[in-house]
PQR file of N, CA, C, O and H, with PARSE charges and radii, in Angstrom:
ATOM      1  N   MET A   1      95.490 -15.610 -26.665 -0.4000 1.5000
ATOM      2  CA  MET A   1      96.887 -16.085 -26.992 -0.0000 2.0000
ATOM      3  C   MET A   1      97.579 -15.639 -27.701  0.5500 1.7000
ATOM      4  O   MET A   1      97.049 -14.964 -28.584 -0.5500 1.4000
ATOM      5  N   ASN A   2      98.959 -15.746 -27.715 -0.4000 1.5000
ATOM      6  CA  ASN A   2      99.951 -15.090 -28.630 -0.0000 2.0000
ATOM      7  C   ASN A   2     100.804 -16.216 -29.058  0.5500 1.7000
ATOM      8  O   ASN A   2     101.376 -16.832 -28.159 -0.5500 1.4000
ATOM      9  H   ASN A   2      99.390 -16.294 -26.998  0.4000 1.0000
ATOM     10  N   TRP A   3     100.979 -16.575 -30.233 -0.4000 1.5000
ATOM     11  CA  TRP A   3     101.854 -17.702 -30.607 -0.0000 2.0000
ATOM     12  C   TRP A   3     103.050 -17.336 -31.448  0.5500 1.7000
ATOM     13  O   TRP A   3     102.745 -16.538 -32.334 -0.5500 1.4000
ATOM     14  H   TRP A   3     100.514 -16.075 -30.964  0.4000 1.0000
ATOM     15  N   GLY A   4     104.312 -17.679 -31.433 -0.4000 1.5000
ATOM     16  CA  GLY A   4     105.359 -17.224 -31.872 -0.0000 2.0000
ATOM     17  C   GLY A   4     105.752 -17.874 -33.323  0.5500 1.7000
ATOM     18  O   GLY A   4     106.582 -17.323 -34.046 -0.5500 1.4000
ATOM     19  H   GLY A   4     104.560 -18.327 -30.713  0.4000 1.0000
ATOM     20  N   SER A   5     105.146 -18.988 -33.660 -0.4000 1.5000
ATOM     21  CA  SER A   5     105.596 -19.521 -35.080 -0.0000 2.0000
ATOM     22  C   SER A   5     104.085 -20.412 -35.267  0.5500 1.7000
ATOM     23  O   SER A   5     103.264 -20.398 -34.350 -0.5500 1.4000
ATOM     24  H   SER A   5     104.472 -19.435 -33.072  0.4000 1.0000
ATOM     25  N   ALA A   6     103.846 -21.126 -36.464 -0.4000 1.5000
ATOM     26  CA  ALA A   6     102.982 -21.873 -36.857 -0.0000 2.0000
ATOM     27  C   ALA A   6     102.873 -23.286 -35.812  0.5500 1.7000
ATOM     28  O   ALA A   6     101.812 -23.748 -35.392 -0.5500 1.4000
ATOM     29  H   ALA A   6     104.513 -21.138 -37.209  0.4000 1.0000
ATOM     30  N   GLY A   7     104.099 -23.766 -35.553 -0.4000 1.5000
ATOM     31  CA  GLY A   7     104.416 -24.857 -34.619 -0.0000 2.0000
ATOM     32  C   GLY A   7     103.617 -24.935 -33.602  0.5500 1.7000
ATOM     33  O   GLY A   7     102.746 -25.763 -33.336 -0.5500 1.4000
ATOM     34  H   GLY A   7     104.960 -23.391 -35.894  0.4000 1.0000
ATOM     35  N   GLU A   8     104.122 -23.636 -32.831 -0.4000 1.5000
ATOM     36  CA  GLU A   8     103.223 -23.338 -31.521 -0.0000 2.0000
ATOM     37  C   GLU A   8     101.774 -23.121 -31.594  0.5500 1.7000
ATOM     38  O   GLU A   8     101.065 -23.363 -30.616 -0.5500 1.4000
ATOM     39  H   GLU A   8     104.830 -22.963 -33.048  0.4000 1.0000
ATOM     40  N   PHE A   9     101.256 -22.643 -32.787 -0.4000 1.5000
ATOM     41  CA  PHE A   9      99.694 -22.470 -32.997 -0.0000 2.0000
ATOM     42  C   PHE A   9      99.297 -23.764 -32.875  0.5500 1.7000
ATOM     43  O   PHE A   9      98.455 -24.028 -32.016 -0.5500 1.4000
ATOM     44  H   PHE A   9     101.832 -22.446 -33.581  0.4000 1.0000
ATOM     45  N   PHE A  10      99.907 -24.951 -33.832 -0.4000 1.5000
ATOM     46  CA  PHE A  10      99.270 -25.968 -34.094 -0.0000 2.0000
ATOM     47  C   PHE A  10      99.433 -26.982 -32.666  0.5500 1.7000
ATOM     48  O   PHE A  10      98.624 -27.819 -32.266 -0.5500 1.4000
ATOM     49  H   PHE A  10     100.590 -24.737 -34.530  0.4000 1.0000
ATOM     50  N   ALA A  11     100.412 -26.697 -32.222 -0.4000 1.5000
ATOM     51  CA  ALA A  11     100.738 -27.530 -30.547 -0.0000 2.0000
ATOM     52  C   ALA A  11      99.620 -27.131 -29.740  0.5500 1.7000
ATOM     53  O   ALA A  11      99.132 -27.925 -28.936 -0.5500 1.4000
ATOM     54  H   ALA A  11     101.069 -26.017 -32.547  0.4000 1.0000
ATOM     55  N   MET A  12      99.102 -25.782 -29.906 -0.4000 1.5000
ATOM     56  CA  MET A  12      98.338 -25.315 -28.996 -0.0000 2.0000
ATOM     57  C   MET A  12      98.511 -25.480 -27.214  0.5500 1.7000
ATOM     58  O   MET A  12      97.693 -25.972 -26.437 -0.5500 1.4000
ATOM     59  H   MET A  12      99.498 -25.136 -30.559  0.4000 1.0000
ATOM     60  N   GLY A  13      99.693 -24.960 -26.946 -0.4000 1.5000
ATOM     61  CA  GLY A  13     100.005 -25.223 -25.636 -0.0000 2.0000
ATOM     62  C   GLY A  13     100.022 -26.726 -25.016  0.5500 1.7000
ATOM     63  O   GLY A  13      99.837 -27.001 -23.831 -0.5500 1.4000
ATOM     64  H   GLY A  13     100.358 -24.560 -27.577  0.4000 1.0000
ATOM     65  N   GLY A  14     100.251 -27.521 -25.935 -0.4000 1.5000
ATOM     66  CA  GLY A  14     100.268 -29.132 -25.608 -0.0000 2.0000
ATOM     67  C   GLY A  14      99.251 -29.812 -25.771  0.5500 1.7000
ATOM     68  O   GLY A  14      99.345 -31.038 -25.841 -0.5500 1.4000
ATOM     69  H   GLY A  14     100.402 -27.298 -26.898  0.4000 1.0000
ATOM     70  N   TYR A  15      97.963 -29.127 -25.875 -0.4000 1.5000
ATOM     71  CA  TYR A  15      96.767 -29.503 -26.179 -0.0000 2.0000
ATOM     72  C   TYR A  15      96.312 -29.759 -27.598  0.5500 1.7000
ATOM     73  O   TYR A  15      95.133 -30.069 -27.769 -0.5500 1.4000
ATOM     74  H   TYR A  15      97.887 -28.132 -25.818  0.4000 1.0000
ATOM     75  N   GLY A  16      97.127 -29.660 -28.629 -0.4000 1.5000
ATOM     76  CA  GLY A  16      97.159 -29.647 -30.186 -0.0000 2.0000
ATOM     77  C   GLY A  16      96.253 -30.983 -30.553  0.5500 1.7000
ATOM     78  O   GLY A  16      95.166 -30.942 -31.129 -0.5500 1.4000
ATOM     79  H   GLY A  16      98.085 -29.408 -28.490  0.4000 1.0000
ATOM     80  N   LEU A  17      96.983 -32.261 -30.062 -0.4000 1.5000
ATOM     81  CA  LEU A  17      96.340 -33.234 -30.233 -0.0000 2.0000
ATOM     82  C   LEU A  17      94.926 -33.484 -30.043  0.5500 1.7000
ATOM     83  O   LEU A  17      94.170 -33.972 -30.884 -0.5500 1.4000
ATOM     84  H   LEU A  17      97.866 -32.294 -29.594  0.4000 1.0000
ATOM     85  N   TYR A  18      94.644 -33.127 -28.928 -0.4000 1.5000
ATOM     86  CA  TYR A  18      93.366 -33.096 -28.619 -0.0000 2.0000
ATOM     87  C   TYR A  18      92.296 -32.138 -29.469  0.5500 1.7000
ATOM     88  O   TYR A  18      91.206 -32.533 -29.881 -0.5500 1.4000
ATOM     89  H   TYR A  18      95.258 -32.730 -28.246  0.4000 1.0000
ATOM     90  N   VAL A  19      92.892 -30.661 -29.661 -0.4000 1.5000
ATOM     91  CA  VAL A  19      92.070 -29.828 -30.146 -0.0000 2.0000
ATOM     92  C   VAL A  19      91.881 -30.448 -31.533  0.5500 1.7000
ATOM     93  O   VAL A  19      90.744 -30.894 -31.687 -0.5500 1.4000
ATOM     94  H   VAL A  19      93.778 -30.340 -29.326  0.4000 1.0000
ATOM     95  N   TRP A  20      92.650 -30.584 -32.521 -0.4000 1.5000
ATOM     96  CA  TRP A  20      92.808 -30.727 -33.623 -0.0000 2.0000
ATOM     97  C   TRP A  20      92.201 -32.062 -34.149  0.5500 1.7000
ATOM     98  O   TRP A  20      91.542 -32.152 -35.184 -0.5500 1.4000
ATOM     99  H   TRP A  20      93.573 -30.221 -32.396  0.4000 1.0000
ATOM    100  N   GLY A  21      92.497 -33.064 -33.326 -0.4000 1.5000
ATOM    101  CA  GLY A  21      91.674 -34.491 -33.260 -0.0000 2.0000
ATOM    102  C   GLY A  21      90.266 -34.114 -33.120  0.5500 1.7000
ATOM    103  O   GLY A  21      89.444 -34.827 -33.696 -0.5500 1.4000
ATOM    104  H   GLY A  21      93.033 -32.991 -32.485  0.4000 1.0000
ATOM    105  N   SER A  22      89.848 -33.081 -32.428 -0.4000 1.5000
ATOM    106  CA  SER A  22      88.204 -32.915 -32.289 -0.0000 2.0000
ATOM    107  C   SER A  22      87.631 -32.183 -33.373  0.5500 1.7000
ATOM    108  O   SER A  22      86.468 -32.378 -33.727 -0.5500 1.4000
ATOM    109  H   SER A  22      90.516 -32.502 -31.960  0.4000 1.0000
ATOM    110  N   TYR A  23      88.451 -31.275 -33.967 -0.4000 1.5000
ATOM    111  CA  TYR A  23      88.132 -30.870 -35.194 -0.0000 2.0000
ATOM    112  C   TYR A  23      88.068 -31.819 -36.307  0.5500 1.7000
ATOM    113  O   TYR A  23      87.225 -31.639 -37.185 -0.5500 1.4000
ATOM    114  H   TYR A  23      89.395 -31.116 -33.679  0.4000 1.0000
ATOM    115  N   ILE A  24      88.849 -32.778 -36.355 -0.4000 1.5000
ATOM    116  CA  ILE A  24      88.995 -33.651 -37.615 -0.0000 2.0000
ATOM    117  C   ILE A  24      87.874 -34.569 -37.361  0.5500 1.7000
ATOM    118  O   ILE A  24      87.171 -34.931 -38.304 -0.5500 1.4000
ATOM    119  H   ILE A  24      89.534 -32.924 -35.641  0.4000 1.0000
ATOM    120  N   ALA A  25      87.634 -35.010 -36.055 -0.4000 1.5000
ATOM    121  CA  ALA A  25      86.357 -36.233 -35.962 -0.0000 2.0000
ATOM    122  C   ALA A  25      85.346 -35.393 -36.111  0.5500 1.7000
ATOM    123  O   ALA A  25      84.446 -36.018 -36.671 -0.5500 1.4000
ATOM    124  H   ALA A  25      88.206 -34.716 -35.289  0.4000 1.0000
ATOM    125  N   CYS A  26      84.908 -33.905 -35.826 -0.4000 1.5000
ATOM    126  CA  CYS A  26      83.577 -33.229 -36.172 -0.0000 2.0000
ATOM    127  C   CYS A  26      83.186 -33.193 -37.433  0.5500 1.7000
ATOM    128  O   CYS A  26      82.064 -33.462 -37.864 -0.5500 1.4000
ATOM    129  H   CYS A  26      85.639 -33.398 -35.371  0.4000 1.0000
ATOM    130  N   ALA A  27      84.462 -32.737 -38.232 -0.4000 1.5000
ATOM    131  CA  ALA A  27      84.514 -32.599 -39.734 -0.0000 2.0000
ATOM    132  C   ALA A  27      84.055 -34.003 -40.525  0.5500 1.7000
ATOM    133  O   ALA A  27      83.290 -34.115 -41.483 -0.5500 1.4000
ATOM    134  H   ALA A  27      85.373 -32.518 -37.882  0.4000 1.0000
ATOM    135  N   LEU A  28      84.708 -34.918 -39.871 -0.4000 1.5000
ATOM    136  CA  LEU A  28      84.438 -36.293 -40.501 -0.0000 2.0000
ATOM    137  C   LEU A  28      82.892 -36.663 -40.459  0.5500 1.7000
ATOM    138  O   LEU A  28      82.265 -37.166 -41.392 -0.5500 1.4000
ATOM    139  H   LEU A  28      85.330 -34.826 -39.092  0.4000 1.0000
ATOM    140  N   LEU A  29      82.402 -36.330 -39.231 -0.4000 1.5000
ATOM    141  CA  LEU A  29      80.953 -36.717 -38.557 -0.0000 2.0000
ATOM    142  C   LEU A  29      79.912 -35.691 -39.713  0.5500 1.7000
ATOM    143  O   LEU A  29      78.840 -36.047 -40.204 -0.5500 1.4000
ATOM    144  H   LEU A  29      82.912 -35.921 -38.473  0.4000 1.0000
ATOM    145  N   MET A  30      80.531 -34.532 -39.902 -0.4000 1.5000
ATOM    146  CA  MET A  30      79.633 -33.690 -40.501 -0.0000 2.0000
ATOM    147  C   MET A  30      79.442 -33.977 -42.340  0.5500 1.7000
ATOM    148  O   MET A  30      78.568 -33.667 -43.149 -0.5500 1.4000
ATOM    149  H   MET A  30      81.402 -34.242 -39.503  0.4000 1.0000
ATOM    150  N   VAL A  31      80.680 -34.682 -42.430 -0.4000 1.5000
ATOM    151  CA  VAL A  31      80.612 -35.225 -43.747 -0.0000 2.0000
ATOM    152  C   VAL A  31      79.925 -36.336 -44.165  0.5500 1.7000
ATOM    153  O   VAL A  31      79.348 -36.434 -45.248 -0.5500 1.4000
ATOM    154  H   VAL A  31      81.390 -34.934 -41.772  0.4000 1.0000
ATOM    155  N   LEU A  32      80.013 -37.558 -42.916 -0.4000 1.5000
ATOM    156  CA  LEU A  32      79.263 -38.701 -43.108 -0.0000 2.0000
ATOM    157  C   LEU A  32      77.816 -38.670 -42.988  0.5500 1.7000
ATOM    158  O   LEU A  32      77.010 -39.284 -43.687 -0.5500 1.4000
ATOM    159  H   LEU A  32      80.482 -37.478 -42.036  0.4000 1.0000
ATOM    160  N   GLU A  33      77.547 -37.766 -41.875 -0.4000 1.5000
ATOM    161  CA  GLU A  33      76.104 -37.729 -41.616 -0.0000 2.0000
ATOM    162  C   GLU A  33      74.813 -37.594 -42.791  0.5500 1.7000
ATOM    163  O   GLU A  33      73.736 -38.179 -42.683 -0.5500 1.4000
ATOM    164  H   GLU A  33      78.202 -37.267 -41.307  0.4000 1.0000
ATOM    165  N   PRO A  34      75.163 -36.773 -43.812 -0.5600 1.5000
ATOM    166  CA  PRO A  34      74.123 -36.514 -45.025  0.2800 2.0000
ATOM    167  C   PRO A  34      74.379 -37.794 -45.823  0.5500 1.7000
ATOM    168  O   PRO A  34      73.384 -38.373 -46.261 -0.5500 1.4000
ATOM    169  N   ILE A  35      75.688 -38.348 -46.084 -0.4000 1.5000
ATOM    170  CA  ILE A  35      75.948 -39.695 -46.757 -0.0000 2.0000
ATOM    171  C   ILE A  35      74.983 -40.898 -46.203  0.5500 1.7000
ATOM    172  O   ILE A  35      74.203 -41.563 -46.885 -0.5500 1.4000
ATOM    173  H   ILE A  35      76.496 -37.878 -45.728  0.4000 1.0000
ATOM    174  N   LEU A  36      75.225 -41.011 -44.825 -0.4000 1.5000
ATOM    175  CA  LEU A  36      74.324 -42.101 -44.132 -0.0000 2.0000
ATOM    176  C   LEU A  36      73.027 -42.244 -44.349  0.5500 1.7000
ATOM    177  O   LEU A  36      72.394 -43.249 -44.674 -0.5500 1.4000
ATOM    178  H   LEU A  36      75.859 -40.471 -44.271  0.4000 1.0000
ATOM    179  N   THR A  37      72.499 -40.588 -44.036 -0.4000 1.5000
ATOM    180  CA  THR A  37      71.187 -40.261 -43.757 -0.0000 2.0000
ATOM    181  C   THR A  37      70.298 -40.452 -45.460  0.5500 1.7000
ATOM    182  O   THR A  37      69.144 -40.874 -45.531 -0.5500 1.4000
ATOM    183  H   THR A  37      73.013 -39.771 -43.773  0.4000 1.0000
ATOM    184  N   ALA A  38      71.016 -40.100 -46.523 -0.4000 1.5000
ATOM    185  CA  ALA A  38      70.418 -40.185 -47.858 -0.0000 2.0000
ATOM    186  C   ALA A  38      70.583 -41.795 -47.975  0.5500 1.7000
ATOM    187  O   ALA A  38      69.591 -42.320 -48.481 -0.5500 1.4000
ATOM    188  H   ALA A  38      71.953 -39.757 -46.466  0.4000 1.0000
ATOM    189  N   ARG A  39      71.614 -42.684 -47.620 -0.4000 1.5000
ATOM    190  CA  ARG A  39      71.174 -43.998 -47.732 -0.0000 2.0000
ATOM    191  C   ARG A  39      70.168 -44.809 -46.991  0.5500 1.7000
ATOM    192  O   ARG A  39      69.443 -45.636 -47.544 -0.5500 1.4000
ATOM    193  H   ARG A  39      72.419 -42.258 -47.209  0.4000 1.0000
ATOM    194  N   ARG A  40      70.152 -44.530 -45.675 -0.4000 1.5000
ATOM    195  CA  ARG A  40      68.761 -44.903 -45.011 -0.0000 2.0000
ATOM    196  C   ARG A  40      67.550 -44.413 -45.582  0.5500 1.7000
ATOM    197  O   ARG A  40      66.536 -45.109 -45.621 -0.5500 1.4000
ATOM    198  H   ARG A  40      70.741 -43.858 -45.226  0.4000 1.0000
ATOM    199  N   HIS A  41      67.605 -43.250 -46.029 -0.4000 1.5000
ATOM    200  CA  HIS A  41      66.202 -42.839 -46.625 -0.0000 2.0000
ATOM    201  C   HIS A  41      66.082 -43.680 -48.030  0.5500 1.7000
ATOM    202  O   HIS A  41      65.000 -44.174 -48.348 -0.5500 1.4000
ATOM    203  H   HIS A  41      68.429 -42.685 -45.998  0.4000 1.0000
ATOM    204  N   ALA A  42      67.044 -43.792 -48.711 -0.4000 1.5000
ATOM    205  CA  ALA A  42      66.742 -44.444 -50.056 -0.0000 2.0000
ATOM    206  C   ALA A  42      66.374 -45.844 -49.679  0.5500 1.7000
ATOM    207  O   ALA A  42      65.465 -46.352 -50.335 -0.5500 1.4000
ATOM    208  H   ALA A  42      67.923 -43.391 -48.453  0.4000 1.0000
ATOM    209  N   ARG A  43      66.904 -46.518 -48.777 -0.4000 1.5000
ATOM    210  CA  ARG A  43      66.589 -47.781 -48.257 -0.0000 2.0000
ATOM    211  C   ARG A  43      64.934 -47.815 -47.744  0.5500 1.7000
ATOM    212  O   ARG A  43      64.060 -48.661 -47.931 -0.5500 1.4000
ATOM    213  H   ARG A  43      67.643 -46.105 -48.244  0.4000 1.0000
ATOM    214  N   ALA A  44      64.926 -46.850 -47.208 -0.4000 1.5000
ATOM    215  CA  ALA A  44      63.461 -47.098 -46.362 -0.0000 2.0000
ATOM    216  C   ALA A  44      62.407 -46.718 -47.557  0.5500 1.7000
ATOM    217  O   ALA A  44      61.247 -47.101 -47.404 -0.5500 1.4000
ATOM    218  H   ALA A  44      65.636 -46.162 -47.056  0.4000 1.0000
ATOM    219  N   ARG A  45      62.717 -46.052 -48.631 -0.4000 1.5000
ATOM    220  CA  ARG A  45      61.882 -45.638 -49.756 -0.0000 2.0000
ATOM    221  C   ARG A  45      61.736 -47.238 -50.756  0.5500 1.7000
ATOM    222  O   ARG A  45      60.658 -47.528 -51.275 -0.5500 1.4000
ATOM    223  H   ARG A  45      63.660 -45.741 -48.755  0.4000 1.0000
ATOM    224  N   ARG A  46      62.579 -47.856 -50.853 -0.4000 1.5000
ATOM    225  CA  ARG A  46      62.714 -49.195 -51.440 -0.0000 2.0000
ATOM    226  C   ARG A  46      61.880 -50.283 -50.557  0.5500 1.7000
ATOM    227  O   ARG A  46      61.125 -51.115 -51.060 -0.5500 1.4000
ATOM    228  H   ARG A  46      63.454 -47.621 -50.432  0.4000 1.0000
ATOM    229  N   GLU A  47      62.122 -50.152 -49.242 -0.4000 1.5000
ATOM    230  CA  GLU A  47      61.155 -51.209 -48.377 -0.0000 2.0000
ATOM    231  C   GLU A  47      59.776 -50.554 -48.622  0.5500 1.7000
ATOM    232  O   GLU A  47      58.997 -51.394 -49.074 -0.5500 1.4000
ATOM    233  H   GLU A  47      62.736 -49.476 -48.834  0.4000 1.0000
ATOM    234  N   ALA A  48      59.230 -49.364 -48.477 -0.4000 1.5000
ATOM    235  CA  ALA A  48      58.091 -48.919 -48.678 -0.0000 2.0000
ATOM    236  C   ALA A  48      57.522 -49.392 -49.963  0.5500 1.7000
ATOM    237  O   ALA A  48      56.416 -49.934 -49.948 -0.5500 1.4000
ATOM    238  H   ALA A  48      59.862 -48.683 -48.110  0.4000 1.0000
ATOM    239  N   ALA A  49      58.201 -49.231 -51.119 -0.4000 1.5000
ATOM    240  CA  ALA A  49      57.691 -49.518 -52.240 -0.0000 2.0000
ATOM    241  C   ALA A  49      57.627 -51.066 -52.265  0.5500 1.7000
ATOM    242  O   ALA A  49      56.592 -51.526 -52.748 -0.5500 1.4000
ATOM    243  H   ALA A  49      59.098 -48.791 -51.131  0.4000 1.0000
ATOM    244  N   HIS A  50      58.335 -51.738 -51.932 -0.4000 1.5000
ATOM    245  CA  HIS A  50      58.457 -53.228 -51.703 -0.0000 2.0000
ATOM    246  C   HIS A  50      56.812 -53.592 -50.995  0.5500 1.7000
ATOM    247  O   HIS A  50      55.881 -54.240 -51.474 -0.5500 1.4000
ATOM    248  H   HIS A  50      59.175 -51.365 -51.540  0.4000 1.0000
ATOM    249  N   LEU A  51      56.936 -52.908 -49.740 -0.4000 1.5000
ATOM    250  CA  LEU A  51      55.554 -53.314 -49.055 -0.0000 2.0000
ATOM    251  C   LEU A  51      54.284 -53.004 -49.756  0.5500 1.7000
ATOM    252  O   LEU A  51      53.297 -53.724 -49.601 -0.5500 1.4000
ATOM    253  H   LEU A  51      57.692 -52.382 -49.350  0.4000 1.0000
ATOM    254  N   ASN A  52      54.273 -51.907 -50.557 -0.4000 1.5000
ATOM    255  CA  ASN A  52      53.287 -51.189 -51.633 -0.0000 2.0000
ATOM    256  C   ASN A  52      52.932 -52.230 -52.415  0.5500 1.7000
ATOM    257  O   ASN A  52      51.729 -52.441 -52.571 -0.5500 1.4000
ATOM    258  H   ASN A  52      55.075 -51.322 -50.682  0.4000 1.0000
ATOM    259  N   GLU A  53      53.836 -53.015 -53.009 -0.4000 1.5000
ATOM    260  CA  GLU A  53      53.732 -53.982 -54.069 -0.0000 2.0000
ATOM    261  C   GLU A  53      53.251 -54.966 -53.665  0.5500 1.7000
ATOM    262  O   GLU A  53      52.773 -55.609 -54.599 -0.5500 1.4000
ATOM    263  H   GLU A  53      54.813 -52.843 -52.883  0.4000 1.0000
ATOM    264  N   GLU A  54      53.095 -55.548 -52.495 -0.4000 1.5000
ATOM    265  CA  GLU A  54      52.902 -56.840 -51.776 -0.0000 2.0000
ATOM    266  C   GLU A  54      51.493 -56.521 -51.491  0.5500 1.7000
ATOM    267  O   GLU A  54      50.803 -57.532 -51.622 -0.5500 1.4000
ATOM    268  H   GLU A  54      53.484 -55.026 -51.736  0.4000 1.0000
ATOM    269  N   SER A  55      50.863 -55.550 -51.172 -0.4000 1.5000
ATOM    270  CA  SER A  55      49.453 -55.361 -50.758 -0.0000 2.0000
ATOM    271  C   SER A  55      48.764 -55.096 -51.827  0.5500 1.7000
ATOM    272  O   SER A  55      47.552 -54.897 -51.747 -0.5500 1.4000
ATOM    273  H   SER A  55      51.424 -54.729 -51.066  0.4000 1.0000
TER
END
C-alpha cells in the first residue's frame, strides 16, 4: 500500500482504530503478563513456605 501522509497511514484505510487498538491491547498484555506471573509466583512461594512451617 502507498500512503500519501502520516494521517492516511494511521487511518489505515478506515481500519486504523481496529489496527492500532489491537497493537495497543497486545502491547498492554505483553507488559502485564510478566508482572502478573511474578506476583502469582511470589504468592505461591509464600503459601508453600507457610504450609511447610505448619507441617
